[in-house]
Each structure stands twice: as C-alpha cells, then as structure tokens.
Tab-separated table of C-alpha atoms and ligand atoms in Angstrom:
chain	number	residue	atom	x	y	z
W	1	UNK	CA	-35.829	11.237	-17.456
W	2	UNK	CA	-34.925	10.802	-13.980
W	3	UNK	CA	-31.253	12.626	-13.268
W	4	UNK	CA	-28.582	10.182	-11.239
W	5	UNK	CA	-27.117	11.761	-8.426
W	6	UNK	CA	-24.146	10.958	-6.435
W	7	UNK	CA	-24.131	10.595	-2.662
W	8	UNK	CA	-22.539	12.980	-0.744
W	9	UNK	CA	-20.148	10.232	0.075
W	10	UNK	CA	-18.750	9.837	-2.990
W	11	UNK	CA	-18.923	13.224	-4.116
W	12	UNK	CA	-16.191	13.617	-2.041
W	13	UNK	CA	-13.519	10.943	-3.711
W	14	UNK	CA	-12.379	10.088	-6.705
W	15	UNK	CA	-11.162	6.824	-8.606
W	16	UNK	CA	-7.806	5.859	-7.709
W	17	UNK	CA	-4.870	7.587	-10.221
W	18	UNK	CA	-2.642	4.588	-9.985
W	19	UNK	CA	-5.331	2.525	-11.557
W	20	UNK	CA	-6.935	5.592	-14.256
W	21	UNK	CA	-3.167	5.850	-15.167
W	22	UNK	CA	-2.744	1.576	-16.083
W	23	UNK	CA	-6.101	2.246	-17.442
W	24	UNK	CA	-4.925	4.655	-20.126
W	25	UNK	CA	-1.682	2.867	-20.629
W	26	UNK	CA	-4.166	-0.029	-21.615
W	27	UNK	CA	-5.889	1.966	-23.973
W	28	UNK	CA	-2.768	3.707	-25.602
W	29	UNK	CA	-2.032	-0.264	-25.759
W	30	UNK	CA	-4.916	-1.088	-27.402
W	31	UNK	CA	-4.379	1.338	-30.089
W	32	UNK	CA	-0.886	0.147	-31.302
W	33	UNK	CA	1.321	1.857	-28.756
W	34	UNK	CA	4.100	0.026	-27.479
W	35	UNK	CA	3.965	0.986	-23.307
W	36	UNK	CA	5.974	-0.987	-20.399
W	37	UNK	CA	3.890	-0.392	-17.406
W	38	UNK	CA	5.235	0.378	-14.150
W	39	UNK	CA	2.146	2.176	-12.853
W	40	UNK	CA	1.168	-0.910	-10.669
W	41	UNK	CA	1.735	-2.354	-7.327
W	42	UNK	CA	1.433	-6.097	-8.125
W	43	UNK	CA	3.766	-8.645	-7.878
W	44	UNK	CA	4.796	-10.178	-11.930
W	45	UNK	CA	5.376	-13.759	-9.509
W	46	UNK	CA	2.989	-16.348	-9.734
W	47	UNK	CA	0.770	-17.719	-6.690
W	48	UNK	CA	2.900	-20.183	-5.117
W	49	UNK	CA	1.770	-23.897	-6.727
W	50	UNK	CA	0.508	-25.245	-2.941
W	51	UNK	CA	-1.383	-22.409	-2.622
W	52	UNK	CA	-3.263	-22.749	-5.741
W	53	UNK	CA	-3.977	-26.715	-4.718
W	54	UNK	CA	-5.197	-26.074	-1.518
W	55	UNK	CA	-7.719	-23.915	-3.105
W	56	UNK	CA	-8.457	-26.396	-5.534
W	57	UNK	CA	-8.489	-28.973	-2.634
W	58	UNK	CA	-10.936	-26.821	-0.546
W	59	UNK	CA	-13.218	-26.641	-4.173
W	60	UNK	CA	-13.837	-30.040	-4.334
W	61	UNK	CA	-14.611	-31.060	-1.208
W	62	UNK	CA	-16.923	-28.201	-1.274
W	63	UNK	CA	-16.108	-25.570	1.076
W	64	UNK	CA	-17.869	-23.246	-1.002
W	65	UNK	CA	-20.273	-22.419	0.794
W	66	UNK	CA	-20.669	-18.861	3.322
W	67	UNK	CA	-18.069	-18.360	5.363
W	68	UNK	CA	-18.176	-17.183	9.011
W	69	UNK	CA	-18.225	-13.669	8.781
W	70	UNK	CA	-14.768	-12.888	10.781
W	71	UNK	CA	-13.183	-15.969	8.979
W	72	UNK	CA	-12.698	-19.322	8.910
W	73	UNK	CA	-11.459	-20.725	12.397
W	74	UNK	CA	-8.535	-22.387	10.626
W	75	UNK	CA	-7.067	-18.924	8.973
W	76	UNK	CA	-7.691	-17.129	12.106
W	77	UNK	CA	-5.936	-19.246	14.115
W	78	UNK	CA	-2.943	-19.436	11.133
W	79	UNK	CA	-3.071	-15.064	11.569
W	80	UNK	CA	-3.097	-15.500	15.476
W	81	UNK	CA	0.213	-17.943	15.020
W	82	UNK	CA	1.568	-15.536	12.441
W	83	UNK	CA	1.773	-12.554	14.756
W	84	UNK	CA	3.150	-14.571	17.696
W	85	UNK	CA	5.575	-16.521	15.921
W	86	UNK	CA	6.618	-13.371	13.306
W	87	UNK	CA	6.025	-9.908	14.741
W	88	UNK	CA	5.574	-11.204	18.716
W	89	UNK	CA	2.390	-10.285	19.238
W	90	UNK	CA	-0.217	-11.871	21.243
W	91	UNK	CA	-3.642	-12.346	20.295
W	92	UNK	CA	-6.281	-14.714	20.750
W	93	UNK	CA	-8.151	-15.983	17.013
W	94	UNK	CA	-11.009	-14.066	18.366
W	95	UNK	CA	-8.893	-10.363	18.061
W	96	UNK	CA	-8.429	-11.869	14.526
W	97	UNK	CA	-10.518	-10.645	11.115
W	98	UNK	CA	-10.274	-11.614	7.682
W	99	UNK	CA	-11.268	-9.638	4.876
W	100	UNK	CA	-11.936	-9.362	1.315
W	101	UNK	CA	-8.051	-7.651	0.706
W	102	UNK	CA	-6.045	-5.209	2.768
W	103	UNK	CA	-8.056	-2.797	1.091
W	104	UNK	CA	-11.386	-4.507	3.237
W	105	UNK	CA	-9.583	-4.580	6.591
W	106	UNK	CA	-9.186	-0.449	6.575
W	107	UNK	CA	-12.687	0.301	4.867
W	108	UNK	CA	-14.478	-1.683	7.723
W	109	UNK	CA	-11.606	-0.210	10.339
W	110	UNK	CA	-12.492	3.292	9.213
W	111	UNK	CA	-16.530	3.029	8.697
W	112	UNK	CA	-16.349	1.257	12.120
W	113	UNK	CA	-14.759	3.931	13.826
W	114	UNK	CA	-15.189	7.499	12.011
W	115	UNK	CA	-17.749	10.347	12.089
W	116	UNK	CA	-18.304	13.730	10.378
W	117	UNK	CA	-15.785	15.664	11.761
W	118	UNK	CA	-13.223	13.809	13.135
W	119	UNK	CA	-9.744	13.419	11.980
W	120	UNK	CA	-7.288	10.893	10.689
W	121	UNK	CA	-3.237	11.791	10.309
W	122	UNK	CA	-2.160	10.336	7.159
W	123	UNK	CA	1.916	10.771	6.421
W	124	UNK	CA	2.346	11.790	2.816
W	125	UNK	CA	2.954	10.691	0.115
W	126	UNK	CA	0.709	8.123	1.216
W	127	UNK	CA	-1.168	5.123	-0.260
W	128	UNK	CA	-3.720	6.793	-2.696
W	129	UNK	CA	-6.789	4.802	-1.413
W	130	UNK	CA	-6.300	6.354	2.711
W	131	UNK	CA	-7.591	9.710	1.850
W	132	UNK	CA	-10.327	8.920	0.092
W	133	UNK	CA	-11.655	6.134	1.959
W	134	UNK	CA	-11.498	8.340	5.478
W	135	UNK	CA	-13.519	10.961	2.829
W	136	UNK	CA	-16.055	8.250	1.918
W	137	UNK	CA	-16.924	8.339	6.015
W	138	UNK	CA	-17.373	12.246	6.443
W	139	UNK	CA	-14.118	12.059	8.322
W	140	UNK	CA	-11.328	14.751	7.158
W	141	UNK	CA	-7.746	13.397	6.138
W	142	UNK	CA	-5.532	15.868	7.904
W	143	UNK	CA	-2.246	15.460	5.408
W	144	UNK	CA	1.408	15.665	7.001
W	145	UNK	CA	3.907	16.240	4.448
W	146	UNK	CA	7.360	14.496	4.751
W	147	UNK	CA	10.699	14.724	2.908
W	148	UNK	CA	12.969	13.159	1.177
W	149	UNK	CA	15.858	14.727	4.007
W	150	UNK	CA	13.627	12.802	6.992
W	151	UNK	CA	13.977	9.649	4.787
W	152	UNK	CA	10.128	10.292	3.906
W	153	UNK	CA	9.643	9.354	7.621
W	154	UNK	CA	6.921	11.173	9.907
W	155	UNK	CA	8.536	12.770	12.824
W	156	UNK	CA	7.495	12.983	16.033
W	157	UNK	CA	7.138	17.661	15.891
W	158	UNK	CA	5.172	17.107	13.083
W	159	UNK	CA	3.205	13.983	14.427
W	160	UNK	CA	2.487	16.290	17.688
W	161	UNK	CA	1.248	19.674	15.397
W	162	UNK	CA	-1.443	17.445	13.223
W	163	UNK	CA	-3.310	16.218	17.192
W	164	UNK	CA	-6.114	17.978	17.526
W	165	UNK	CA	-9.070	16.929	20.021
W	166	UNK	CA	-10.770	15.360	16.831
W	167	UNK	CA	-8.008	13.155	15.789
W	168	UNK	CA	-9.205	9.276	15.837
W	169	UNK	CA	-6.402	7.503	13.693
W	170	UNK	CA	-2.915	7.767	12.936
W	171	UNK	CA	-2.330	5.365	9.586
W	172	UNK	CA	1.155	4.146	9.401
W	173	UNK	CA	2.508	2.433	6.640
W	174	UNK	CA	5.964	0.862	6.294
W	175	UNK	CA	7.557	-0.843	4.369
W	176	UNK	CA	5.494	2.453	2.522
W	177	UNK	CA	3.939	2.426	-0.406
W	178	UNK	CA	4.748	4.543	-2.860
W	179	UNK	CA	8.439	5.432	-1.234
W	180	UNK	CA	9.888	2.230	0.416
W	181	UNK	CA	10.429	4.008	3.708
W	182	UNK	CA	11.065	1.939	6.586
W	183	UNK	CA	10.289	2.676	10.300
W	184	UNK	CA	12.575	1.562	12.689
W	185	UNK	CA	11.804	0.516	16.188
W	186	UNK	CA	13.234	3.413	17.066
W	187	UNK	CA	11.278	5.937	15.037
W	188	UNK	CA	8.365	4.094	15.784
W	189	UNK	CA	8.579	4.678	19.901
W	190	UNK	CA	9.513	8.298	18.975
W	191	UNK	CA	5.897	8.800	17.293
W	192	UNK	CA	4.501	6.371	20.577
W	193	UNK	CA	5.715	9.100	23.200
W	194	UNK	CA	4.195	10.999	21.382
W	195	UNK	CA	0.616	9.447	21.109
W	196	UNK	CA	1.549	8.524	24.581
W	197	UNK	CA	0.753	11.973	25.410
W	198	UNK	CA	-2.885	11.570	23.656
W	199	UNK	CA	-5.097	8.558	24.044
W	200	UNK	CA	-7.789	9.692	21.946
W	201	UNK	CA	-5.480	8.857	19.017
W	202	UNK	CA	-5.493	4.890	17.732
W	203	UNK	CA	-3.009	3.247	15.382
W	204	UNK	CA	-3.751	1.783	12.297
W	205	UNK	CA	-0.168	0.162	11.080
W	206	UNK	CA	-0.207	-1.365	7.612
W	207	UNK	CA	2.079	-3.984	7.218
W	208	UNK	CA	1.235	-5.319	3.840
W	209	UNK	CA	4.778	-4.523	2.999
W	210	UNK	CA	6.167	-6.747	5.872
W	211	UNK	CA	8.253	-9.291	3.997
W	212	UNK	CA	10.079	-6.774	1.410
W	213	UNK	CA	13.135	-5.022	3.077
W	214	UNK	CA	16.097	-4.367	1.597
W	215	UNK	CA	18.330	-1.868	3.921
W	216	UNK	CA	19.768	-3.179	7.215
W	217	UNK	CA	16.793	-1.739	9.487
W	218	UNK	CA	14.418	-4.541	10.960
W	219	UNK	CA	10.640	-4.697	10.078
W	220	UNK	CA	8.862	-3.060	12.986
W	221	UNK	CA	5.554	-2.520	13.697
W	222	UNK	CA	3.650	-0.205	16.318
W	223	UNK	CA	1.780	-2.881	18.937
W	224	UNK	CA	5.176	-4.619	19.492
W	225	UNK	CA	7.315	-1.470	19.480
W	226	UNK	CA	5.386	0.357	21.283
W	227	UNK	CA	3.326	-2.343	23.376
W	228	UNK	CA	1.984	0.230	26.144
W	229	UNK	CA	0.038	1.317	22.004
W	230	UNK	CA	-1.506	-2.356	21.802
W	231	UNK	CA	-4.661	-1.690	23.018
W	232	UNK	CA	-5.224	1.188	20.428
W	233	UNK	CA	-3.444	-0.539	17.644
W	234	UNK	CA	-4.971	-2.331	14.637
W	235	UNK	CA	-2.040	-3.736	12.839
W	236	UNK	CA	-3.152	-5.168	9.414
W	237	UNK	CA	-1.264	-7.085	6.394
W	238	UNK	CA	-2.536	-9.388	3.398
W	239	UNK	CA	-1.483	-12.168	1.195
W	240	UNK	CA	-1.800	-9.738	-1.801
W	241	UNK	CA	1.745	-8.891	-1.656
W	242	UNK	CA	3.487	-11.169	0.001
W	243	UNK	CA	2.566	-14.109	-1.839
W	244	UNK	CA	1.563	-12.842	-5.233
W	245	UNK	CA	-2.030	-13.113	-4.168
W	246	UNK	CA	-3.306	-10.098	-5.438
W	247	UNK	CA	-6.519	-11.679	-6.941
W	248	UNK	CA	-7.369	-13.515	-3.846
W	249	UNK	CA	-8.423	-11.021	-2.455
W	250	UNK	CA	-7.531	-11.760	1.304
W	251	UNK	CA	-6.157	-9.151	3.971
W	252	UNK	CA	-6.424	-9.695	7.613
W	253	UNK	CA	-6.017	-7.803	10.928
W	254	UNK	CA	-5.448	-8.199	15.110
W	255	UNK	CA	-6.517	-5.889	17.367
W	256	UNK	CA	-8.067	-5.327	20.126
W	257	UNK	CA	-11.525	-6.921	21.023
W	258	UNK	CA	-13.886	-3.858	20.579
W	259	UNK	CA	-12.753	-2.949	17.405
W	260	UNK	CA	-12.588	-5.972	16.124
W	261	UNK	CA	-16.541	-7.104	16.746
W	262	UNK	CA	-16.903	-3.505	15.254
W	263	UNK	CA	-15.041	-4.220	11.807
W	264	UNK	CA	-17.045	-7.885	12.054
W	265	UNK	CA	-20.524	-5.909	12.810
W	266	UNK	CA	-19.869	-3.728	9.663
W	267	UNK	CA	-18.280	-7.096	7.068
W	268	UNK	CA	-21.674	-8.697	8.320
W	269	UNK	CA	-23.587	-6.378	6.386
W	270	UNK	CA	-21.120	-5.557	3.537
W	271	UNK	CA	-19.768	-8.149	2.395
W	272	UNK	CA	-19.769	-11.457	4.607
W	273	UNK	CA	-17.088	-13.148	5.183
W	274	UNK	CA	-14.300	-13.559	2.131
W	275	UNK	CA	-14.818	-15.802	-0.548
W	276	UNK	CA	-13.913	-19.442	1.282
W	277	UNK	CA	-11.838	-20.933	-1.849
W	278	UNK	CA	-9.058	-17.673	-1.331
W	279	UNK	CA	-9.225	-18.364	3.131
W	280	UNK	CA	-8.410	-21.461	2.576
W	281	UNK	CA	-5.732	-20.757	-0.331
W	282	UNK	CA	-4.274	-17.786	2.255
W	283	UNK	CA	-4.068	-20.463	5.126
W	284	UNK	CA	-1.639	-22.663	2.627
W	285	UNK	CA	0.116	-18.834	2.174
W	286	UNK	CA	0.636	-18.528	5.746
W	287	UNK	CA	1.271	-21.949	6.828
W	288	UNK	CA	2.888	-23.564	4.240
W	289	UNK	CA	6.915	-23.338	2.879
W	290	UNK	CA	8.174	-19.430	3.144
W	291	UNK	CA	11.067	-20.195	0.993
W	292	UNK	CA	9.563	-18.223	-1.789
W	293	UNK	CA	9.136	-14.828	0.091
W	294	UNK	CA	13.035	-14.472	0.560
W	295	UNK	CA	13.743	-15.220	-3.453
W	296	UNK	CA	11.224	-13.116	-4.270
W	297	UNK	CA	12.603	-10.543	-1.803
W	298	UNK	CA	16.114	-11.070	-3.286
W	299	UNK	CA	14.607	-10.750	-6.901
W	300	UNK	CA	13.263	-7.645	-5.753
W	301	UNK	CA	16.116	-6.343	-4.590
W	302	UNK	CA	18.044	-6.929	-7.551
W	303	UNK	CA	15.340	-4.995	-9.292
W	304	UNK	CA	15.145	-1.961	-6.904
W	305	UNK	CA	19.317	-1.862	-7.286
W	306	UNK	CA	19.345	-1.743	-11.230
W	307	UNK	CA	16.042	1.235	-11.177
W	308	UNK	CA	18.088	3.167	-9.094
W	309	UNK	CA	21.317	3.123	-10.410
W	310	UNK	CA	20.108	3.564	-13.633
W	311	UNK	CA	17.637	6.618	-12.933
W	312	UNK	CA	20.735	8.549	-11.072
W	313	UNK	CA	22.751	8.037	-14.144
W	314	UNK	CA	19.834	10.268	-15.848
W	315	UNK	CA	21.109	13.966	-15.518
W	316	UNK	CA	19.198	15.860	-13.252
W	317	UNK	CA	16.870	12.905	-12.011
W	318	UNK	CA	17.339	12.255	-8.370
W	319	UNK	CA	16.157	8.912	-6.662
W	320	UNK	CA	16.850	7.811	-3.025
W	321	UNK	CA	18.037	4.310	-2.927
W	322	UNK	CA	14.535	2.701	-0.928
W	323	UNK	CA	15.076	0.390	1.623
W	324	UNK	CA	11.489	-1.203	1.383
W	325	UNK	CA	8.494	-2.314	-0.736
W	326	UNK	CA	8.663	-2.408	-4.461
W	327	UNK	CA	8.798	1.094	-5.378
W	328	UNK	CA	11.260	3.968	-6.093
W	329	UNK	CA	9.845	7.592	-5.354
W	330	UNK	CA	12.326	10.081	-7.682
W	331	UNK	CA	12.041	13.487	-7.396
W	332	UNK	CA	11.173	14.874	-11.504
W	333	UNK	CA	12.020	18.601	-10.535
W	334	UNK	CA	14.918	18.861	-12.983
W	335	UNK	CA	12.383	18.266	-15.620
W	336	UNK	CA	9.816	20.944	-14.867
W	337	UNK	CA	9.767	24.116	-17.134
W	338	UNK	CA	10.755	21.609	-20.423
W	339	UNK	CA	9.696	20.814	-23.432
W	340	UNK	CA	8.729	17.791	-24.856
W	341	UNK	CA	9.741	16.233	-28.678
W	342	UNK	CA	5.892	17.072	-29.277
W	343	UNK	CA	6.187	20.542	-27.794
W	344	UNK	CA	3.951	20.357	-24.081
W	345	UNK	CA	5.564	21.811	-21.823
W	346	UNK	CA	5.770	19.947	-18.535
W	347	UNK	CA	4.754	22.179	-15.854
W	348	UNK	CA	4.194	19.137	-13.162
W	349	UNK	CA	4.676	15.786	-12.284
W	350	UNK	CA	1.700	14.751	-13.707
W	351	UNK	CA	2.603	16.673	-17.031
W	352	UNK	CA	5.899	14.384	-16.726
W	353	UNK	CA	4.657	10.853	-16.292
W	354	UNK	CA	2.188	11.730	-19.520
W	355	UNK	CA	4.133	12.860	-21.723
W	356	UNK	CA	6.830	9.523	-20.699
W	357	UNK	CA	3.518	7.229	-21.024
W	358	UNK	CA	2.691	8.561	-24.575
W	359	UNK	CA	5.969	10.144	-25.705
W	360	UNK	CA	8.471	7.913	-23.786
W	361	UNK	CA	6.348	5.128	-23.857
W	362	UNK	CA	6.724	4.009	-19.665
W	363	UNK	CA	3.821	4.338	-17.418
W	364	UNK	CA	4.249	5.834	-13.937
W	365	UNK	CA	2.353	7.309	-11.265
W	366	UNK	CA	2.538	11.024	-10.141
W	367	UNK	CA	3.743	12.374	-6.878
W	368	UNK	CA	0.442	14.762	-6.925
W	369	UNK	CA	-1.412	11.245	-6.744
W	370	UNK	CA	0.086	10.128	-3.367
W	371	UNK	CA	0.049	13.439	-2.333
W	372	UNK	CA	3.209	15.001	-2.797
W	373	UNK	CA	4.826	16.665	-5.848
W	374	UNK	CA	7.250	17.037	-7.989
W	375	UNK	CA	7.842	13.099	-7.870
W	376	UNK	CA	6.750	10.174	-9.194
W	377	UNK	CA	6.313	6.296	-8.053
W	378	UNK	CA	7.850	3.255	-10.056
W	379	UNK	CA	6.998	0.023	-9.399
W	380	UNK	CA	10.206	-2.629	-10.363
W	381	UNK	CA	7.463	-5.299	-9.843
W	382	UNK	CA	8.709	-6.274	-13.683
W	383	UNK	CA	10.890	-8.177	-15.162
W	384	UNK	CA	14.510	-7.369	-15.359
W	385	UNK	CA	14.487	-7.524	-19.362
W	386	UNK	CA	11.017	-4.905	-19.141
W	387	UNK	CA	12.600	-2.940	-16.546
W	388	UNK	CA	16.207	-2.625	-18.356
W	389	UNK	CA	14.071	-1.744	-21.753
W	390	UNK	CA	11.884	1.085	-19.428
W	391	UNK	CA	15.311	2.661	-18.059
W	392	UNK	CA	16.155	2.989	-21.730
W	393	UNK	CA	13.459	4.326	-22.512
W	394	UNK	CA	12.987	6.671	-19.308
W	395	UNK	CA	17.243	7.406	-20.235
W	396	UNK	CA	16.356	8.679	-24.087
W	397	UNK	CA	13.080	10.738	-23.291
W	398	UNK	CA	14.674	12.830	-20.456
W	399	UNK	CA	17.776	13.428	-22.895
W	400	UNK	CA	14.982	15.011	-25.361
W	401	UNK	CA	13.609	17.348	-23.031
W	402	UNK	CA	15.174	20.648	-23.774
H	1	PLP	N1	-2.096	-1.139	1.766
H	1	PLP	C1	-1.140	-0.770	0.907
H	1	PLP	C2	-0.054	0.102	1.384
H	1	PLP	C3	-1.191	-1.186	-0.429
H	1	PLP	O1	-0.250	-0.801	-1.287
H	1	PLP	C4	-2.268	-2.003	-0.850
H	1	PLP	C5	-2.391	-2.427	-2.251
H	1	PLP	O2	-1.907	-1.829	-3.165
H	1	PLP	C6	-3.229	-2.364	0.099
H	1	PLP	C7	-3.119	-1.917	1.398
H	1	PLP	C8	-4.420	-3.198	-0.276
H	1	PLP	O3	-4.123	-4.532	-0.394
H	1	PLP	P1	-5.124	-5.550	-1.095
H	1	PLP	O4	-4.727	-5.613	-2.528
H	1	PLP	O5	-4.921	-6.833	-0.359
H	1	PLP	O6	-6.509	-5.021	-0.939
C-alpha cells in the first residue's frame, strides 16, 4: 500500500482549536448531552433580508458565472467608497481585492509576501488561524505576549524587541479577537514611531471587528493613524461579522498597488475570484441601510455587560470588562490545582474549559489556543436566555471545584 505523507507545509500546523472544540461539543451533543456553545465567533443574527434578495436578484439574472479574479467592479468600487467615506482612506478600486472571507485576504497577503525564514510579529493572544497560516509559508510567527495590565495591548518596547532584520509583517488586530482590545489612535502612532524607525516591516491591520465597540475609544486603524504607514499597510475587514455573513464567505482588502496585483496573482491560481452570488450579496451589505449594525452592536453590548458581571460575581474568576468584539477573555487561574465533581484535576486552561464542556456542560475556548494561558475566550454571540442559562451553569460548576 502506498503510505500518505504530509507536506512539510502542513506538518507544521494544526486544525484550528476553536473549531476541534465546537466539534466535540457537537459530538457530546449528539450523544444526549445537553451543551450551550460559546466556543464560536459567529454572529446568532440573521443576514440582513436585502442582502439575501440581492443575491437572489443577482441568481436569476444569472450572474453566476466566473468572476473577475480581484472582484466584481461594482463591490470594489462599494470597498473603495467604504474606506473613504468610513475609515478616510483613499484608494482607487484598483488597490481594492475581494476574497473568499477575511480568512482569504491574509492567506493570499501572507503566501504573496513570505519566505523561509522571515518573520511576522503576531500580539498574543491572537486569532488562532495567524500563526499557523504564516507556518503554512515557511515563515516563523515570532509571538509577543501581552497582559491583561497593558489592556492586552502591544506596546511600543515590546513592538521594538520582536524587529529583527527578518521581520516582514506586523498583524494587528482590533477590535481583537479573542480579548476585545481596542487600539486607540494614540496607541496605534506609538507602535508607527516605532515601525517608523524600520521600513522593512509592513502592516497587516485586521479590521473585521470594525463595527463592534463598546468603550468610549474610537475605531482606529493603522493607514489613517499613521498615514506616513499607508504605503506598507494592508488594512483588511469582511462582511462575515459585520453583517452576519459568515457563510458568504466574502472579506476584502486596500492597499497599496504592488501588493495588491501580488494577492490577485496568487487568488488567480487558488481560488478565482469569490463566488459572484455572495459579491453581489456583500455589495447590498456595504451599500445598503446600516441601521442593523448599531442594534446589533447595542444587542451586543447588552450581552458583553450581563457575561461580565455575572463571571466577576464567580469567586475567584476574574474578567476585564472588553471594550470590543464579541468576546470576554477571563483569566481561570483561581481554578488551577482543583478538582472536579468527577475527580480530574485541572492543571490548565485547557483542563478547565473540558471539564465545563462535559462536566459543566458550556463550551469555551482555551487561552493556550490563542496563545496565552491561564484564560479562556467566550463568545456572547448567543442569546440572552442561552447566555443567562451558561452563566448558571459556568456559576454552579466553579462552586463544585474544591
Ligand atoms: N480575522 C479575525 C480576527 C477573525 O476573528 C476572523 C473570523 O473568525 C477572520 C479574520 C476571518 O473572517 P472570515 O470568516 O470572513 O474568513
């Protein structure tokens, strides 16, 4: 028999824990066990109704055929308009790409740019899928650790100790998933007199978060805080989020010119361009009434305040009120060293979000996952009844830890 073996490539990553962990809460589902998931980071709203008729429109009068491979002139026009009129950034359609999810724009951003050897800065905890995908390229992810004192924020020292001659990206991601951080404009041209300093270094800022803050700091992002950064900047966001979209599949990116025909070069021979139905469904998104994104926003909010209130009133559990995204990040330290009902000891984070998936019945994500322990992530993307019933439940299996 002829033995399968991996590429190098992906000998070096592994599947994502955020979606092995809803995996097994599936399964424990499957077999009769009663679990409220929380281990995902997708909005419970429905696509907004225009959005799902403009794809229907687009259907039948047949755009369903190949796209061009940046996107549909429309959409890039729509993303060109969106960073003007939202974020005040300037960029012709042509600086525009389109891709098959956020997740698209940084793969082809990344293959585009990276070689064996070189480095990319990624802030922890980070978004589980950045590590692995600069792995996928033979690049190294050089990890920065934050903290819960620096308001999970990157500072400029550390920023400046992770440069090395090798470094190619910095990825930036705020609103931040898994903590809700929030970068100021401030903190923001802190880290750009910093990068100031090295030109080498480019900016990938992930905005897919954009629309969900909570605290009194302003969304900013890097190319209009920092503009003297623009022409090193890709700044990238998505309808996932924003607009419940997350099986469109549609994320999109500006940036500047060479990069851009790069990302195209590489969708050309991936993927083409994004399934024309979703462009034209994500032009409605972006176009269309906004009204939803501020009562989903205050929906959100509401959410975020109950999660939080209610895991401080837990004894020993300690969450920072988050000022962005849809997450909480609580620190479980209080709980290492215990024992469960069943007897396991819990000797990490991960030990603590299984034993509350099958003894507590609530499925979270580990700190370990995003990189930094002894948390875990929360997503209040639920619905206040699920989310009251999980804080109960969260409440009476931390009691029963001795
Ligand atoms: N960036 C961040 C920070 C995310 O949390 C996600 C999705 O979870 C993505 C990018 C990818 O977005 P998409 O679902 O559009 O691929």
């Amino acid at each position: 028999m002829t033995q399968f073996r991996k590429s190098a490539a992906l000998s070096r990553i592994q599947p994502a824990a955020t979606i092995a962990i809803t995996q097994k809460a599936r399964d424990l589902r499957s077999q009769g066990h009663d679990i409220i998931s929380l281990s995902i980071g997708e909005p419970d709203f429905d696509t907004p109704d225009h959005v799902k008729t403009a794809a229907a429109e687009a259907v039948a009068r047949g755009a369903t055929k190949y796209p061009p491979i940046p996107g549909i002139p429309e959409l890039r026009q729509a993303i060109a308009d969106k960073f003007a009129r939202e974020n005040g950034l300037e960029y012709a359609p042509s600086q525009t790409i389109v891709c098959t999810g956020g997740k698209q724009v940084i793969a082809n951003a990344l293959l585009a740019t990276l070689d064996e050897g070189d480095e990319v800065i990624i802030p922890a905890p980070y978004w589980v899928s950045y590590t692995q995908m600069v792995a996928m390229t033979g690049a190294a992810p050089v990890v920065v650790q934050t903290t819960p004192e620096d308001g999970f924020l990157l500072t400029p020292a550390a920023l400046e100790a992770a440069i090395t001659p090798k470094t190619r990206w910095l990825i930036l991601n705020s609103p931040s998933n898994p903590t809700g951080a929030v970068y100021s404009t401030d903190t923001l041209r802190a880290l750009a007199d910093v990068l100031e300093r090295h030109p080498h270094v480019w900016v990938l800022s992930d905005d897919m978060y954009e629309h969900l803050i909570y605290g009194a700091t302003p969304f900013a992002t890097m190319a209009a805080a920092a503009p003297n950064l623009k022409d090193r900047t890709l700044t990238m966001n998505g309808v996932s989020k924003a607009y419940a979209m997350t099986g469109w599949r549609i994320g999109y990116a500006a940036g500047p010119q060479p990069l851009i025909d790069a990302m195209v070069l590489a969708q050309g021979q991936l993927t083409s361009g994004a399934a024309q139905p979703s462009q034209w469904a994500a032009l409605a998104a972006l176009t269309g009434p906004q009204d939803a994104l501020e009562v989903q926003r205050k929906a959100f909010q509401q959410r975020r305040d109950l999660v939080v209130a209610r895991l401080n009133a837990i004894p020993g559990m300690d969450c920072p009120t988050p000022p962005g995204a849809f997450y909480v990040f609580p620190s479980c330290a209080a709980f290492l060293g215990r024992h469960t009902p069943a007897g396991k000891r819990i000797e990490t984070d991960e030990d603590f979000c299984i034993a509350l998936m099958e003894e507590g019945g609530v499925a979270t994500v580990h700190g370990a996952a995003f990189g930094q322990s002894p948390f875990f992530r929360l997503s209040y993307a639920a619905s206040e009844a699920q989310l009251t019933e999980a804080m109960n439940r969260i409440t009476t299996f931390c009691a029963t830890l001795e």
